[in-house]
């Protein structure tokens, strides 16, 4: 069964802390994505990556950075967490070589910043 | 830019009722259209898709038809079940091959027995 695994389901951090959200996929996918999900706003793309060490900004990259050192792993970094970054974060992956339009999502990481 | 507008929820229906969730879009060119579903406590998963005008996507009793003339992709099901309770997202992709999706705001559906 294909799988996207996010390291933490629930996190509570304090304002100003550095936060790492980890995502691993086992499907050998080229594309990986980080979305943020908020009520009434749907999913908004933060960053995406087409390949190792490659990254591109999505629609709301401010306050975030990413790292992709290995094909299977895509990390989202909040350099200095703020309360307005309290949200559900969803990682997804897809194949670049075989276009189906299907993204495979992890279960999400719910982050609360106090 | 691309955008997706979904009917606002929440939507509450009785079991076996007919379901319609409206979705309209704005995009350049010829986008692909998708419905994703998020069951409680889970990530999103693809429900159905359509890649060109007049295509009908279908899965698990759900259907949606790609209408270019009305820029719509409404989700329908003839008889809903309690297990259909979830959040439904309409989405589009206008760039072939990179699957960068633009999502709607989501519609929460609750089915009561």
mmCIF file of C-alpha atoms in Angstrom:
data_model
loop_
_atom_site.group_PDB
_atom_site.id
_atom_site.type_symbol
_atom_site.label_atom_id
_atom_site.label_comp_id
_atom_site.label_asym_id
_atom_site.label_seq_id
_atom_site.Cartn_x
_atom_site.Cartn_y
_atom_site.Cartn_z
ATOM 1 C CA UNK A 1 0.000 0.000 0.000
ATOM 2 C CA UNK A 2 1.337 3.412 -0.937
ATOM 3 C CA UNK A 3 2.177 5.592 1.970
ATOM 4 C CA UNK A 4 3.011 9.144 2.930
ATOM 5 C CA UNK A 5 4.028 9.399 6.564
ATOM 6 C CA UNK A 6 4.168 12.589 8.563
ATOM 7 C CA UNK A 7 6.315 12.366 11.659
ATOM 8 C CA UNK A 8 4.004 14.041 14.162
ATOM 9 C CA UNK A 9 0.205 14.079 14.272
ATOM 10 C CA UNK A 10 0.036 16.746 16.982
ATOM 11 C CA UNK A 11 2.564 19.349 18.083
ATOM 12 C CA UNK A 12 2.398 22.214 20.556
ATOM 13 C CA UNK A 13 5.129 24.854 20.309
ATOM 14 C CA UNK A 14 5.792 28.280 21.723
ATOM 15 C CA UNK A 15 6.094 31.514 19.791
ATOM 16 C CA UNK A 16 9.621 31.961 18.444
ATOM 17 C CA UNK A 17 10.551 28.270 18.495
ATOM 18 C CA UNK A 18 11.994 26.586 15.421
ATOM 19 C CA UNK A 19 9.685 23.828 14.208
ATOM 20 C CA UNK A 20 10.450 20.913 11.903
ATOM 21 C CA UNK A 21 7.702 18.920 10.192
ATOM 22 C CA UNK A 22 8.936 15.785 8.489
ATOM 23 C CA UNK A 23 7.361 13.859 5.638
ATOM 24 C CA UNK A 24 8.482 10.568 4.096
ATOM 25 C CA UNK A 25 7.003 8.764 1.080
ATOM 26 C CA UNK A 26 7.717 5.217 -0.028
ATOM 27 C CA UNK A 27 6.497 5.460 -3.636
ATOM 28 C CA UNK A 28 9.675 6.821 -5.257
ATOM 29 C CA UNK A 29 7.731 9.926 -6.284
ATOM 30 C CA UNK A 30 9.537 12.910 -7.756
ATOM 31 C CA UNK A 31 7.039 15.557 -6.631
ATOM 32 C CA UNK A 32 6.414 16.467 -3.024
ATOM 33 C CA UNK A 33 4.212 19.212 -1.597
ATOM 34 C CA UNK A 34 3.402 20.963 1.648
ATOM 35 C CA UNK A 35 -0.092 22.371 2.048
ATOM 36 C CA UNK A 36 -1.717 24.186 4.895
ATOM 37 C CA UNK A 37 -5.382 23.488 5.688
ATOM 38 C CA UNK A 38 -7.515 26.064 7.497
ATOM 39 C CA UNK A 39 -11.307 26.159 7.974
ATOM 40 C CA UNK A 40 -12.977 28.273 5.333
ATOM 41 C CA UNK A 41 -9.748 28.614 3.348
ATOM 42 C CA UNK A 42 -9.287 25.067 2.105
ATOM 43 C CA UNK A 43 -5.791 23.908 1.211
ATOM 44 C CA UNK A 44 -3.127 26.418 0.308
ATOM 45 C CA UNK A 45 0.221 25.443 -1.173
ATOM 46 C CA UNK A 46 3.262 26.490 0.853
ATOM 47 C CA UNK A 47 6.166 24.903 -1.080
ATOM 48 C CA UNK A 48 6.728 22.108 -3.530
ATOM 49 C CA UNK A 49 9.677 20.171 -4.880
ATOM 50 C CA UNK A 50 10.165 18.415 -8.214
ATOM 51 C CA UNK A 51 13.381 16.688 -7.323
ATOM 52 C CA UNK A 52 16.096 16.343 -4.727
ATOM 53 C CA UNK A 53 17.471 19.723 -3.649
ATOM 54 C CA UNK A 54 14.908 21.520 -5.818
ATOM 55 C CA UNK A 55 12.168 23.659 -4.323
ATOM 56 C CA UNK A 56 9.690 26.238 -5.501
ATOM 57 C CA UNK A 57 7.483 28.639 -3.613
ATOM 58 C CA UNK A 58 3.784 28.038 -3.542
ATOM 59 C CA UNK A 59 1.083 30.564 -2.762
ATOM 60 C CA UNK A 60 1.940 31.272 0.900
ATOM 61 C CA UNK A 61 5.693 30.666 1.471
ATOM 62 C CA UNK A 62 6.267 33.541 3.912
ATOM 63 C CA UNK A 63 7.534 32.339 7.286
ATOM 64 C CA UNK A 64 8.384 28.870 5.968
ATOM 65 C CA UNK A 65 11.312 27.097 4.374
ATOM 66 C CA UNK A 66 11.804 23.539 3.131
ATOM 67 C CA UNK A 67 14.522 20.979 2.693
ATOM 68 C CA UNK A 68 14.760 18.005 0.357
ATOM 69 C CA UNK A 69 18.096 16.240 0.732
ATOM 70 C CA UNK A 70 16.751 12.795 -0.196
ATOM 71 C CA UNK A 71 14.092 11.848 -2.709
ATOM 72 C CA UNK A 72 11.795 10.270 -0.148
ATOM 73 C CA UNK A 73 11.932 13.015 2.474
ATOM 74 C CA UNK A 74 10.561 16.573 2.418
ATOM 75 C CA UNK A 75 10.803 18.750 5.498
ATOM 76 C CA UNK A 76 8.905 21.922 6.316
ATOM 77 C CA UNK A 77 10.660 24.378 8.632
ATOM 78 C CA UNK A 78 9.162 27.216 10.604
ATOM 79 C CA UNK A 79 12.191 29.316 11.522
ATOM 80 C CA UNK A 80 10.381 31.265 14.241
ATOM 81 C CA UNK A 81 6.886 29.993 14.906
ATOM 82 C CA UNK A 82 4.078 32.502 15.312
ATOM 83 C CA UNK A 83 0.500 32.074 16.493
ATOM 84 C CA UNK A 84 -0.861 32.647 12.979
ATOM 85 C CA UNK A 85 0.940 29.477 11.900
ATOM 86 C CA UNK A 86 -1.366 27.387 14.072
ATOM 87 C CA UNK A 87 -2.897 25.076 11.495
ATOM 88 C CA UNK A 88 -3.134 21.610 9.980
ATOM 89 C CA UNK A 89 -0.187 20.844 7.686
ATOM 90 C CA UNK A 90 -0.553 18.257 4.940
ATOM 91 C CA UNK A 91 2.252 16.653 2.981
ATOM 92 C CA UNK A 92 1.608 15.057 -0.406
ATOM 93 C CA UNK A 93 3.545 13.344 -3.166
ATOM 94 C CA UNK A 94 2.974 12.412 -6.800
ATOM 95 C CA UNK A 95 4.747 10.882 -9.741
ATOM 96 C CA UNK A 96 6.246 13.274 -12.275
ATOM 97 C CA UNK A 97 6.934 10.569 -14.816
ATOM 98 C CA UNK A 98 3.434 9.138 -14.952
ATOM 99 C CA UNK A 99 0.888 11.930 -14.919
ATOM 100 C CA UNK A 100 -2.379 10.920 -13.304
ATOM 101 C CA UNK A 101 -3.222 14.091 -11.440
ATOM 102 C CA UNK A 102 -3.407 12.148 -8.203
ATOM 103 C CA UNK A 103 -1.703 13.420 -5.101
ATOM 104 C CA UNK A 104 -1.106 11.017 -2.218
ATOM 105 C CA UNK A 105 -1.542 12.701 1.137
ATOM 106 C CA UNK A 106 -0.293 12.021 4.622
ATOM 107 C CA UNK A 107 -2.651 12.148 7.589
ATOM 108 C CA UNK A 108 -1.609 15.642 8.544
ATOM 109 C CA UNK A 109 0.242 17.354 11.381
ATOM 110 C CA UNK A 110 -1.810 19.627 13.594
ATOM 111 C CA UNK A 111 0.414 22.389 14.944
ATOM 112 C CA UNK A 112 -0.590 24.697 17.786
ATOM 113 C CA UNK A 113 1.626 27.702 18.493
ATOM 114 C CA UNK A 114 1.078 29.297 21.909
ATOM 115 C CA UNK B 1 -4.853 33.031 -11.754
ATOM 116 C CA UNK B 2 -6.576 29.744 -11.085
ATOM 117 C CA UNK B 3 -9.368 29.495 -8.551
ATOM 118 C CA UNK B 4 -12.028 27.049 -7.405
ATOM 119 C CA UNK B 5 -15.313 28.023 -5.771
ATOM 120 C CA UNK B 6 -17.279 25.424 -3.852
ATOM 121 C CA UNK B 7 -20.657 25.586 -2.267
ATOM 122 C CA UNK B 8 -20.345 26.419 1.379
ATOM 123 C CA UNK B 9 -21.227 23.913 4.024
ATOM 124 C CA UNK B 10 -21.869 22.314 6.208
ATOM 125 C CA UNK B 11 -24.361 20.116 4.416
ATOM 126 C CA UNK B 12 -26.538 17.726 6.412
ATOM 127 C CA UNK B 13 -28.648 15.088 4.689
ATOM 128 C CA UNK B 14 -30.608 12.025 5.655
ATOM 129 C CA UNK B 15 -29.438 8.623 4.542
ATOM 130 C CA UNK B 16 -30.523 7.738 0.969
ATOM 131 C CA UNK B 17 -30.994 11.397 0.016
ATOM 132 C CA UNK B 18 -29.659 12.826 -3.248
ATOM 133 C CA UNK B 19 -26.454 14.815 -2.970
ATOM 134 C CA UNK B 20 -25.155 17.716 -5.044
ATOM 135 C CA UNK B 21 -22.080 19.743 -4.106
ATOM 136 C CA UNK B 22 -21.475 22.604 -6.518
ATOM 137 C CA UNK B 23 -18.044 23.506 -7.839
ATOM 138 C CA UNK B 24 -17.083 26.156 -10.390
ATOM 139 C CA UNK B 25 -13.631 27.134 -11.525
ATOM 140 C CA UNK B 26 -11.559 29.823 -13.200
ATOM 141 C CA UNK B 27 -8.484 28.754 -15.121
ATOM 142 C CA UNK B 28 -6.516 29.464 -18.249
ATOM 143 C CA UNK B 29 -6.352 26.800 -20.914
ATOM 144 C CA UNK B 30 -7.798 23.342 -20.331
ATOM 145 C CA UNK B 31 -7.450 22.263 -16.713
ATOM 146 C CA UNK B 32 -7.948 18.821 -15.254
ATOM 147 C CA UNK B 33 -10.580 18.679 -12.508
ATOM 148 C CA UNK B 34 -10.699 16.577 -9.369
ATOM 149 C CA UNK B 35 -12.758 15.765 -6.311
ATOM 150 C CA UNK B 36 -10.850 14.744 -3.201
ATOM 151 C CA UNK B 37 -12.417 13.419 0.004
ATOM 152 C CA UNK B 38 -11.138 13.652 3.573
ATOM 153 C CA UNK B 39 -12.670 11.197 6.025
ATOM 154 C CA UNK B 40 -12.438 12.038 9.741
ATOM 155 C CA UNK B 41 -8.894 11.774 11.052
ATOM 156 C CA UNK B 42 -7.421 10.956 7.653
ATOM 157 C CA UNK B 43 -5.570 12.687 4.849
ATOM 158 C CA UNK B 44 -7.162 13.569 1.541
ATOM 159 C CA UNK B 45 -7.655 10.916 -1.101
ATOM 160 C CA UNK B 46 -8.668 11.181 -4.721
ATOM 161 C CA UNK B 47 -12.360 10.416 -5.280
ATOM 162 C CA UNK B 48 -12.680 11.037 -9.020
ATOM 163 C CA UNK B 49 -11.280 13.117 -11.848
ATOM 164 C CA UNK B 50 -11.925 14.356 -15.385
ATOM 165 C CA UNK B 51 -9.251 15.583 -17.741
ATOM 166 C CA UNK B 52 -11.212 17.099 -20.640
ATOM 167 C CA UNK B 53 -14.531 18.733 -21.426
ATOM 168 C CA UNK B 54 -17.608 16.465 -21.225
ATOM 169 C CA UNK B 55 -15.665 13.734 -19.416
ATOM 170 C CA UNK B 56 -17.516 12.144 -16.530
ATOM 171 C CA UNK B 57 -15.557 10.940 -13.535
ATOM 172 C CA UNK B 58 -17.121 8.335 -11.266
ATOM 173 C CA UNK B 59 -16.217 6.309 -8.195
ATOM 174 C CA UNK B 60 -18.052 4.783 -5.183
ATOM 175 C CA UNK B 61 -21.409 5.928 -6.601
ATOM 176 C CA UNK B 62 -20.262 9.543 -6.971
ATOM 177 C CA UNK B 63 -20.209 11.267 -10.342
ATOM 178 C CA UNK B 64 -19.102 14.628 -11.742
ATOM 179 C CA UNK B 65 -19.143 15.917 -15.316
ATOM 180 C CA UNK B 66 -16.617 18.418 -16.672
ATOM 181 C CA UNK B 67 -18.726 21.247 -18.156
ATOM 182 C CA UNK B 68 -16.532 23.733 -19.975
ATOM 183 C CA UNK B 69 -19.428 25.954 -21.064
ATOM 184 C CA UNK B 70 -20.430 26.588 -17.454
ATOM 185 C CA UNK B 71 -16.923 26.071 -15.967
ATOM 186 C CA UNK B 72 -18.403 23.618 -13.486
ATOM 187 C CA UNK B 73 -17.679 20.191 -12.006
ATOM 188 C CA UNK B 74 -20.542 19.452 -9.627
ATOM 189 C CA UNK B 75 -20.365 16.331 -7.455
ATOM 190 C CA UNK B 76 -23.484 14.127 -7.277
ATOM 191 C CA UNK B 77 -24.588 10.908 -5.649
ATOM 192 C CA UNK B 78 -28.010 9.375 -5.943
ATOM 193 C CA UNK B 79 -28.295 7.832 -2.482
ATOM 194 C CA UNK B 80 -25.898 8.817 0.270
ATOM 195 C CA UNK B 81 -24.839 6.643 3.187
ATOM 196 C CA UNK B 82 -23.642 7.468 6.682
ATOM 197 C CA UNK B 83 -20.158 6.363 5.597
ATOM 198 C CA UNK B 84 -20.092 9.232 3.060
ATOM 199 C CA UNK B 85 -19.787 11.744 5.900
ATOM 200 C CA UNK B 86 -16.550 13.601 5.156
ATOM 201 C CA UNK B 87 -15.123 16.838 3.809
ATOM 202 C CA UNK B 88 -15.125 17.103 0.009
ATOM 203 C CA UNK B 89 -12.677 19.274 -1.925
ATOM 204 C CA UNK B 90 -12.908 20.320 -5.546
ATOM 205 C CA UNK B 91 -9.548 20.991 -7.214
ATOM 206 C CA UNK B 92 -7.961 21.785 -10.546
ATOM 207 C CA UNK B 93 -4.606 21.351 -12.202
ATOM 208 C CA UNK B 94 -3.709 23.462 -15.203
ATOM 209 C CA UNK B 95 -0.108 22.361 -15.644
ATOM 210 C CA UNK B 96 0.352 18.979 -17.209
ATOM 211 C CA UNK B 97 2.903 16.937 -15.332
ATOM 212 C CA UNK B 98 3.597 18.821 -12.130
ATOM 213 C CA UNK B 99 0.251 18.235 -10.443
ATOM 214 C CA UNK B 100 0.263 21.511 -8.603
ATOM 215 C CA UNK B 101 -3.366 21.583 -7.536
ATOM 216 C CA UNK B 102 -5.546 24.530 -6.623
ATOM 217 C CA UNK B 103 -8.184 23.523 -4.076
ATOM 218 C CA UNK B 104 -11.563 24.879 -3.121
ATOM 219 C CA UNK B 105 -12.449 25.626 0.481
ATOM 220 C CA UNK B 106 -14.033 22.240 1.123
ATOM 221 C CA UNK B 107 -17.603 21.205 1.960
ATOM 222 C CA UNK B 108 -18.331 19.257 5.114
ATOM 223 C CA UNK B 109 -21.018 16.632 4.566
ATOM 224 C CA UNK B 110 -22.837 14.904 7.414
ATOM 225 C CA UNK B 111 -25.282 12.073 6.751
ATOM 226 C CA UNK B 112 -27.730 11.216 9.507
ATOM 227 C CA UNK B 113 -29.370 7.770 9.748
#
